[in-house]
Coordinates of C-alpha atoms in Angstrom, one line a residue:
M1 CA -140.3 64.6 -79.5
S2 CA -141.6 61.6 -81.4
A3 CA -139.2 58.9 -82.6
A4 CA -140.3 59.7 -86.2
N5 CA -139.3 63.4 -85.8
T6 CA -136.0 62.4 -84.1
D7 CA -135.3 60.1 -87.0
T8 CA -136.2 62.7 -89.6
I9 CA -133.9 65.3 -88.1
Q10 CA -131.0 62.9 -87.7
R11 CA -131.4 61.3 -91.1
T12 CA -131.7 64.7 -92.8
I13 CA -128.5 66.1 -91.2
R14 CA -126.6 62.9 -91.8
A15 CA -127.7 62.9 -95.5
L16 CA -126.4 66.5 -95.9
S17 CA -123.0 65.6 -94.4
D18 CA -121.0 65.8 -97.6
D19 CA -122.6 69.0 -98.7
L20 CA -122.2 70.6 -95.3
R21 CA -118.5 69.6 -95.3
V22 CA -118.0 71.4 -98.7
L23 CA -119.8 74.4 -97.3
S24 CA -117.7 74.5 -94.1
L25 CA -114.4 74.1 -95.9
D26 CA -115.4 76.7 -98.5
I27 CA -115.9 79.3 -95.8
H28 CA -112.8 78.1 -94.0
A29 CA -110.7 78.6 -97.1
H30 CA -112.1 82.2 -97.6
P31 CA -111.6 83.9 -94.3
E32 CA -113.3 87.3 -94.2
L33 CA -113.2 90.0 -91.5
N34 CA -116.2 91.5 -89.9
F35 CA -118.8 93.1 -92.2
E36 CA -116.7 91.8 -95.2
E37 CA -118.1 88.3 -95.3
R38 CA -119.4 88.4 -98.8
H39 CA -118.2 85.0 -99.9
A40 CA -119.6 83.3 -96.8
H41 CA -122.9 85.2 -97.2
A42 CA -123.3 84.1 -100.8
A43 CA -122.4 80.5 -100.0
L44 CA -124.8 80.2 -97.1
T45 CA -127.7 82.0 -98.7
T46 CA -127.4 79.9 -101.9
F47 CA -127.2 76.7 -99.8
L48 CA -130.3 77.5 -97.8
E49 CA -132.3 78.8 -100.7
A50 CA -131.6 75.6 -102.7
R51 CA -133.1 73.6 -99.8
G52 CA -136.4 75.4 -99.6
F53 CA -135.9 78.5 -97.5
I54 CA -137.1 81.9 -98.5
V55 CA -134.0 84.0 -98.2
E56 CA -133.6 87.7 -97.7
R57 CA -130.0 88.8 -98.5
G58 CA -128.5 91.9 -97.0
A59 CA -131.1 91.9 -94.3
Y60 CA -131.8 94.8 -92.0
G61 CA -129.6 97.1 -94.0
I62 CA -126.4 95.0 -93.3
E63 CA -124.8 93.8 -96.6
T64 CA -123.6 90.5 -95.1
A65 CA -126.6 89.6 -92.9
F66 CA -129.4 87.4 -94.1
V67 CA -132.7 85.9 -93.0
A68 CA -133.7 82.4 -94.3
R69 CA -137.4 81.7 -93.4
F70 CA -139.6 78.7 -93.5
G71 CA -143.2 78.3 -92.2
S72 CA -145.5 80.8 -90.7
G73 CA -147.2 81.8 -87.5
S74 CA -146.1 81.3 -83.9
P75 CA -143.8 80.4 -82.3
T76 CA -140.7 81.8 -84.1
I77 CA -137.5 80.0 -83.4
A78 CA -134.2 81.5 -84.7
L79 CA -131.0 79.4 -85.4
L80 CA -128.0 81.7 -85.8
C81 CA -125.0 81.5 -88.1
E82 CA -121.7 83.3 -87.6
Y83 CA -119.0 83.4 -90.4
D84 CA -116.5 86.1 -89.8
A85 CA -112.8 85.3 -89.3
L86 CA -109.9 86.8 -87.4
P87 CA -107.0 88.9 -88.7
E88 CA -104.0 86.8 -89.8
I89 CA -105.1 83.5 -88.3
G90 CA -108.4 83.0 -90.3
H91 CA -111.1 80.8 -88.8
A92 CA -109.3 80.4 -85.5
C93 CA -112.6 80.5 -83.7
G94 CA -114.3 77.9 -86.0
H95 CA -117.0 80.2 -87.4
N96 CA -117.0 78.0 -90.5
L97 CA -118.4 75.2 -88.2
I98 CA -120.9 77.6 -86.6
A99 CA -122.2 78.6 -90.1
A100 CA -122.5 75.0 -91.1
S101 CA -124.2 74.0 -87.8
G102 CA -126.8 76.7 -88.2
A103 CA -127.6 75.6 -91.7
A104 CA -127.6 71.9 -90.7
A105 CA -129.9 72.4 -87.8
G106 CA -132.2 74.7 -89.8
I107 CA -132.6 72.1 -92.6
G108 CA -133.1 69.3 -90.1
V109 CA -135.9 71.2 -88.3
K110 CA -137.5 72.2 -91.6
E111 CA -137.8 68.6 -92.8
A112 CA -139.6 67.6 -89.5
L113 CA -141.8 70.7 -89.2
L114 CA -145.5 70.2 -89.7
P115 CA -147.5 72.8 -91.6
G116 CA -148.7 75.6 -89.4
A117 CA -146.4 74.6 -86.5
G118 CA -144.7 78.0 -86.6
T119 CA -141.9 80.0 -88.2
L120 CA -138.3 78.8 -88.5
L121 CA -135.5 81.3 -89.1
V122 CA -131.9 80.8 -89.9
L123 CA -130.3 84.2 -89.2
G124 CA -127.0 85.1 -90.7
T125 CA -125.3 87.3 -88.2
P126 CA -122.0 89.0 -89.3
A127 CA -119.2 90.6 -87.4
E128 CA -119.1 88.8 -84.1
E129 CA -115.4 89.3 -83.8
G130 CA -115.5 92.8 -82.5
G131 CA -118.1 94.3 -84.8
G132 CA -121.2 93.6 -82.7
G133 CA -123.3 92.5 -85.7
K134 CA -126.0 91.0 -83.5
I135 CA -126.3 94.2 -81.4
I136 CA -127.0 96.1 -84.6
L137 CA -129.6 93.5 -85.6
I138 CA -131.2 93.8 -82.1
D139 CA -131.4 97.6 -82.6
R140 CA -133.0 97.1 -86.0
D141 CA -135.7 94.8 -84.5
A142 CA -134.4 91.5 -86.0
F143 CA -135.4 89.7 -82.8
A144 CA -138.6 91.6 -82.1
Q145 CA -140.8 88.6 -83.2
V146 CA -138.4 85.9 -82.2
D147 CA -139.4 83.6 -79.3
V148 CA -136.1 81.7 -78.8
A149 CA -132.6 82.1 -80.3
M150 CA -130.0 79.4 -80.5
M151 CA -126.5 78.9 -81.8
L152 CA -123.5 76.6 -81.4
H153 CA -119.8 77.3 -81.0
P154 CA -116.8 74.9 -81.2
S155 CA -114.2 74.9 -78.4
P156 CA -111.8 72.4 -76.7
G157 CA -114.7 71.1 -74.5
H158 CA -118.4 70.6 -74.3
N159 CA -120.6 72.9 -72.3
A160 CA -124.3 73.8 -72.5
W161 CA -123.8 76.6 -69.9
P162 CA -120.6 78.4 -70.9
A163 CA -119.5 81.2 -68.7
I164 CA -119.4 84.0 -71.3
M165 CA -118.3 87.4 -70.0
A166 CA -119.4 90.9 -70.6
L167 CA -116.9 92.9 -72.6
H168 CA -116.1 96.5 -73.6
E169 CA -113.1 97.7 -75.7
L170 CA -111.0 100.7 -74.6
E171 CA -108.7 102.7 -76.8
V172 CA -106.3 105.1 -75.1
E173 CA -103.7 107.6 -76.2
F174 CA -101.1 109.6 -74.2
H175 CA -99.9 112.9 -75.6
G176 CA -96.5 114.2 -74.4
K177 CA -93.7 116.2 -75.9
N178 CA -90.7 115.2 -78.1
A179 CA -87.1 115.9 -77.1
H180 CA -83.7 114.5 -77.8
A181 CA -83.5 111.5 -75.5
A182 CA -79.7 111.9 -75.0
A183 CA -79.1 115.6 -75.3
Y184 CA -82.2 117.2 -73.7
P185 CA -84.4 114.6 -72.1
W186 CA -85.6 117.1 -69.5
E187 CA -87.3 119.0 -72.2
G188 CA -89.6 116.1 -73.1
I189 CA -92.8 114.7 -71.6
N190 CA -92.6 111.0 -72.1
A191 CA -95.8 109.4 -73.4
L192 CA -94.2 105.9 -73.2
D193 CA -93.6 106.4 -69.5
A194 CA -97.2 107.2 -69.1
F195 CA -98.3 104.0 -70.8
V196 CA -95.8 101.9 -68.8
L197 CA -97.0 103.3 -65.5
A198 CA -100.6 102.6 -66.5
Y199 CA -99.8 99.1 -67.6
N200 CA -98.1 98.4 -64.3
G201 CA -101.0 100.0 -62.5
I202 CA -103.3 97.5 -64.2
A203 CA -101.0 94.7 -63.3
A204 CA -101.2 95.7 -59.7
L205 CA -104.9 96.1 -59.9
R206 CA -105.3 92.5 -61.0
Q207 CA -104.4 91.3 -57.5
Q208 CA -107.7 92.8 -56.3
L209 CA -109.9 91.7 -59.2
E210 CA -112.3 88.7 -59.0
P211 CA -111.0 85.5 -60.7
D212 CA -113.5 85.7 -63.5
T213 CA -112.5 89.3 -64.5
R214 CA -110.0 89.9 -67.3
V215 CA -108.0 93.0 -68.5
H216 CA -105.7 92.5 -71.5
G217 CA -104.3 94.8 -74.1
I218 CA -101.7 95.7 -76.7
V219 CA -99.5 98.7 -77.5
T220 CA -100.4 100.0 -80.9
D221 CA -97.9 102.9 -80.9
G222 CA -94.9 102.9 -78.6
G223 CA -92.9 105.7 -80.1
A224 CA -90.9 106.4 -83.3
K225 CA -87.2 106.0 -82.4
P226 CA -85.1 105.3 -79.3
N227 CA -83.4 108.6 -79.3
I228 CA -86.6 110.6 -79.4
I229 CA -88.7 111.0 -76.3
P230 CA -92.1 109.7 -77.5
D231 CA -94.8 112.4 -77.7
H232 CA -97.5 109.9 -78.4
T233 CA -98.3 106.3 -77.4
A234 CA -101.5 104.4 -78.0
A235 CA -103.0 101.1 -76.8
D236 CA -106.1 98.9 -77.2
F237 CA -107.5 97.0 -74.2
Y238 CA -110.4 94.6 -73.7
L239 CA -112.1 94.6 -70.3
R240 CA -114.2 91.6 -69.3
A241 CA -116.3 90.7 -66.3
R242 CA -118.8 88.1 -65.1
D243 CA -121.8 90.4 -65.8
N244 CA -122.7 93.9 -66.9
T245 CA -122.8 95.4 -63.4
R246 CA -119.3 94.2 -62.6
L247 CA -118.1 95.4 -66.0
A248 CA -119.2 98.9 -65.2
T249 CA -117.1 98.9 -62.0
L250 CA -114.1 97.4 -63.7
K251 CA -114.2 100.2 -66.4
E252 CA -114.0 102.8 -63.7
R253 CA -111.0 101.2 -62.0
V254 CA -109.0 100.6 -65.1
L255 CA -109.7 104.1 -66.5
A256 CA -108.3 105.4 -63.1
C257 CA -105.0 103.6 -63.9
F258 CA -104.7 105.5 -67.2
T259 CA -105.8 108.8 -65.7
G260 CA -103.3 108.5 -62.8
A261 CA -100.5 107.8 -65.2
A262 CA -101.3 110.8 -67.2
Q263 CA -101.3 113.1 -64.2
S264 CA -98.1 111.7 -62.8
T265 CA -96.1 112.2 -66.1
G266 CA -97.7 115.4 -67.2
C267 CA -99.2 113.8 -70.3
R268 CA -102.6 114.4 -71.7
L269 CA -104.9 111.3 -71.9
E270 CA -107.5 110.6 -74.6
H271 CA -109.8 107.5 -74.2
R272 CA -112.6 106.0 -76.3
W273 CA -115.0 103.2 -75.4
V274 CA -115.2 101.4 -78.8
G275 CA -118.3 100.1 -80.3
H276 CA -121.1 98.3 -78.5
P277 CA -120.4 96.6 -75.1
Y278 CA -120.9 92.8 -75.3
Y279 CA -123.2 91.6 -72.5
N280 CA -122.6 88.4 -70.5
M281 CA -124.4 85.3 -71.7
A282 CA -127.7 84.7 -69.8
T283 CA -128.1 81.1 -70.7
N284 CA -131.7 79.9 -70.5
D285 CA -131.7 76.9 -68.2
P286 CA -134.6 74.9 -69.6
L287 CA -133.3 75.2 -73.1
A288 CA -129.7 74.3 -72.1
A289 CA -131.0 71.3 -70.1
A290 CA -133.0 70.1 -73.2
Y291 CA -129.9 70.4 -75.4
A292 CA -127.8 68.5 -72.9
D293 CA -130.4 65.8 -72.8
H294 CA -130.4 65.5 -76.5
M295 CA -126.6 65.3 -76.6
D296 CA -126.7 62.6 -73.9
D297 CA -129.1 60.7 -76.1
L298 CA -126.6 61.0 -78.9
G299 CA -123.9 59.5 -76.7
I300 CA -122.2 62.6 -75.3
T301 CA -122.5 63.6 -71.6
L302 CA -122.1 67.3 -71.0
P303 CA -120.9 68.9 -67.7
S304 CA -123.5 70.1 -65.3
K305 CA -124.3 73.8 -64.9
G306 CA -121.5 75.7 -63.3
V307 CA -118.8 73.3 -64.3
G308 CA -116.1 74.3 -66.8
P309 CA -113.7 77.1 -67.5
T310 CA -114.6 80.8 -68.2
A311 CA -115.1 81.3 -71.9
G312 CA -114.6 84.5 -73.9
S313 CA -117.2 87.1 -74.9
T314 CA -119.8 87.3 -77.7
D315 CA -122.5 89.5 -79.0
M316 CA -124.8 86.5 -78.5
G317 CA -124.8 87.6 -74.9
N318 CA -126.7 90.7 -75.9
V319 CA -129.3 88.5 -77.7
S320 CA -129.7 86.4 -74.5
H321 CA -130.9 89.6 -72.7
V322 CA -133.6 90.1 -75.3
V323 CA -135.0 86.6 -75.9
P324 CA -134.5 83.2 -74.3
S325 CA -131.2 81.9 -75.7
I326 CA -128.5 79.3 -75.6
H327 CA -125.0 79.2 -76.9
P328 CA -123.6 75.7 -76.2
M329 CA -120.0 74.9 -76.9
F330 CA -119.2 71.6 -78.6
A331 CA -115.8 69.9 -78.4
I332 CA -113.4 69.5 -81.3
E333 CA -110.0 67.9 -81.1
T334 CA -107.4 70.7 -81.1
A335 CA -103.8 71.3 -80.1
G336 CA -104.6 74.8 -79.0
G337 CA -107.6 76.8 -77.7
N338 CA -109.7 79.2 -79.7
H339 CA -107.9 82.1 -81.4
T340 CA -104.8 80.1 -82.1
P341 CA -103.4 78.8 -85.4
E342 CA -103.8 75.3 -84.1
F343 CA -107.6 75.9 -83.7
T344 CA -107.7 77.2 -87.3
A345 CA -106.3 73.9 -88.5
A346 CA -108.6 71.9 -86.2
A347 CA -111.7 73.6 -87.5
A348 CA -111.1 72.1 -90.9
T349 CA -110.7 68.4 -89.8
P350 CA -113.1 65.6 -90.5
E351 CA -113.3 65.0 -86.7
A352 CA -114.5 68.6 -86.2
H353 CA -117.1 68.1 -88.9
E354 CA -118.4 65.0 -87.2
A355 CA -118.6 66.9 -83.9
M356 CA -120.5 69.7 -85.5
L357 CA -123.1 67.3 -87.0
T358 CA -123.8 65.8 -83.6
A359 CA -124.2 69.1 -81.9
A360 CA -126.3 70.4 -84.8
T361 CA -128.6 67.4 -84.4
A362 CA -129.0 68.1 -80.7
M363 CA -129.8 71.8 -81.4
A364 CA -132.3 70.9 -84.1
R365 CA -134.1 68.5 -81.7
T366 CA -134.1 71.2 -79.0
A367 CA -135.6 73.7 -81.5
H368 CA -138.2 71.2 -82.8
D369 CA -139.4 70.4 -79.3
L370 CA -140.5 74.1 -79.0
F371 CA -142.7 73.8 -82.1
T372 CA -144.4 70.6 -80.9
D373 CA -144.6 71.1 -77.1
H374 CA -145.6 74.7 -76.2
T375 CA -145.2 73.9 -72.5
R376 CA -141.4 73.8 -73.2
L377 CA -141.6 77.2 -74.7
Q378 CA -143.5 78.6 -71.7
R379 CA -140.9 77.1 -69.3
A380 CA -138.2 78.8 -71.3
R381 CA -140.1 82.1 -71.3
S382 CA -140.8 81.9 -67.6
A383 CA -137.1 81.2 -66.8
F384 CA -136.1 84.2 -69.0
E385 CA -138.5 86.5 -67.2
A386 CA -137.3 85.3 -63.8
Q387 CA -133.7 85.8 -64.8
A388 CA -134.4 89.3 -66.1
G389 CA -136.1 90.3 -62.9
A390 CA -133.4 88.9 -60.6

């Protein structure tokens, strides 16, 4: 990248700082659950349209998705925004910062992009928090013409190669028989006993699971009253593993815990695998290394590949199995990790905003490199194909 293009990107994003801060805080102050992000959708599309993008609202038949487009021809580089929140604790995953970073990077690239150099997209992808919005977009060919996809995510630490796990959600119900818990307990079939046995079975199973495997859940119905043998219990579990193959094995082993508990108590088990499975993140090495180099140039040294804790799960993992992709984490100062009230507060601080601007600048430079040096794009494509064939 030439010094002139570097300066243009950095200067453009820095000049937008105040406007981006207003945008981020506006989204933060109006937390919306998945597929309900109407306020964020309107704010982002208006922001990008006012700065020269051609915007399609309600893209691909999803009310709160959008495509903001600039340029034409190949290659096509997509920068992604997320903007849904969590129940009760709002933007505890910092999606207001993700939204602002996608807009910032997109506008930075746009101002440095030469005519005919290719197509730049800023994609609004709703419903990351459980709704699988990107998976629906994949199914509707939103990435069919995309050469590379990128996005950023705030966290307690920096990482260009976050260890993002595959995930599938499991809902279970046990059906038993009511009885008076004091007078005639022998007439009942205790659905709560079945759940407790299953929960303990999973706890025992964890001893034999790999360190980067996760099983965690909640009881959504534990019975009606202590003096009634529960005839129904329900629970919601998340299963995560390092990759999709390991997830398939984990699903079998966890389901066996629920099946065994039903058999031993005489209950009937119902189970449902909910929604779309989230794939593990297949980070593209050349793209991640380029982003890390740009962050280093901006004064922030990132951990090497393979260093750092296991992260959560995201539907960006599914995107990474379709096109070369990166999902770097950028550090914000926080008293608690993602999905905590402390992170909600941290996502609105001036310090988090500054961290977002730096990361967005690095991502914009990484994207711009692909427009100006097609050998970089070919290296990314070759690495993607090698990873897919491994």
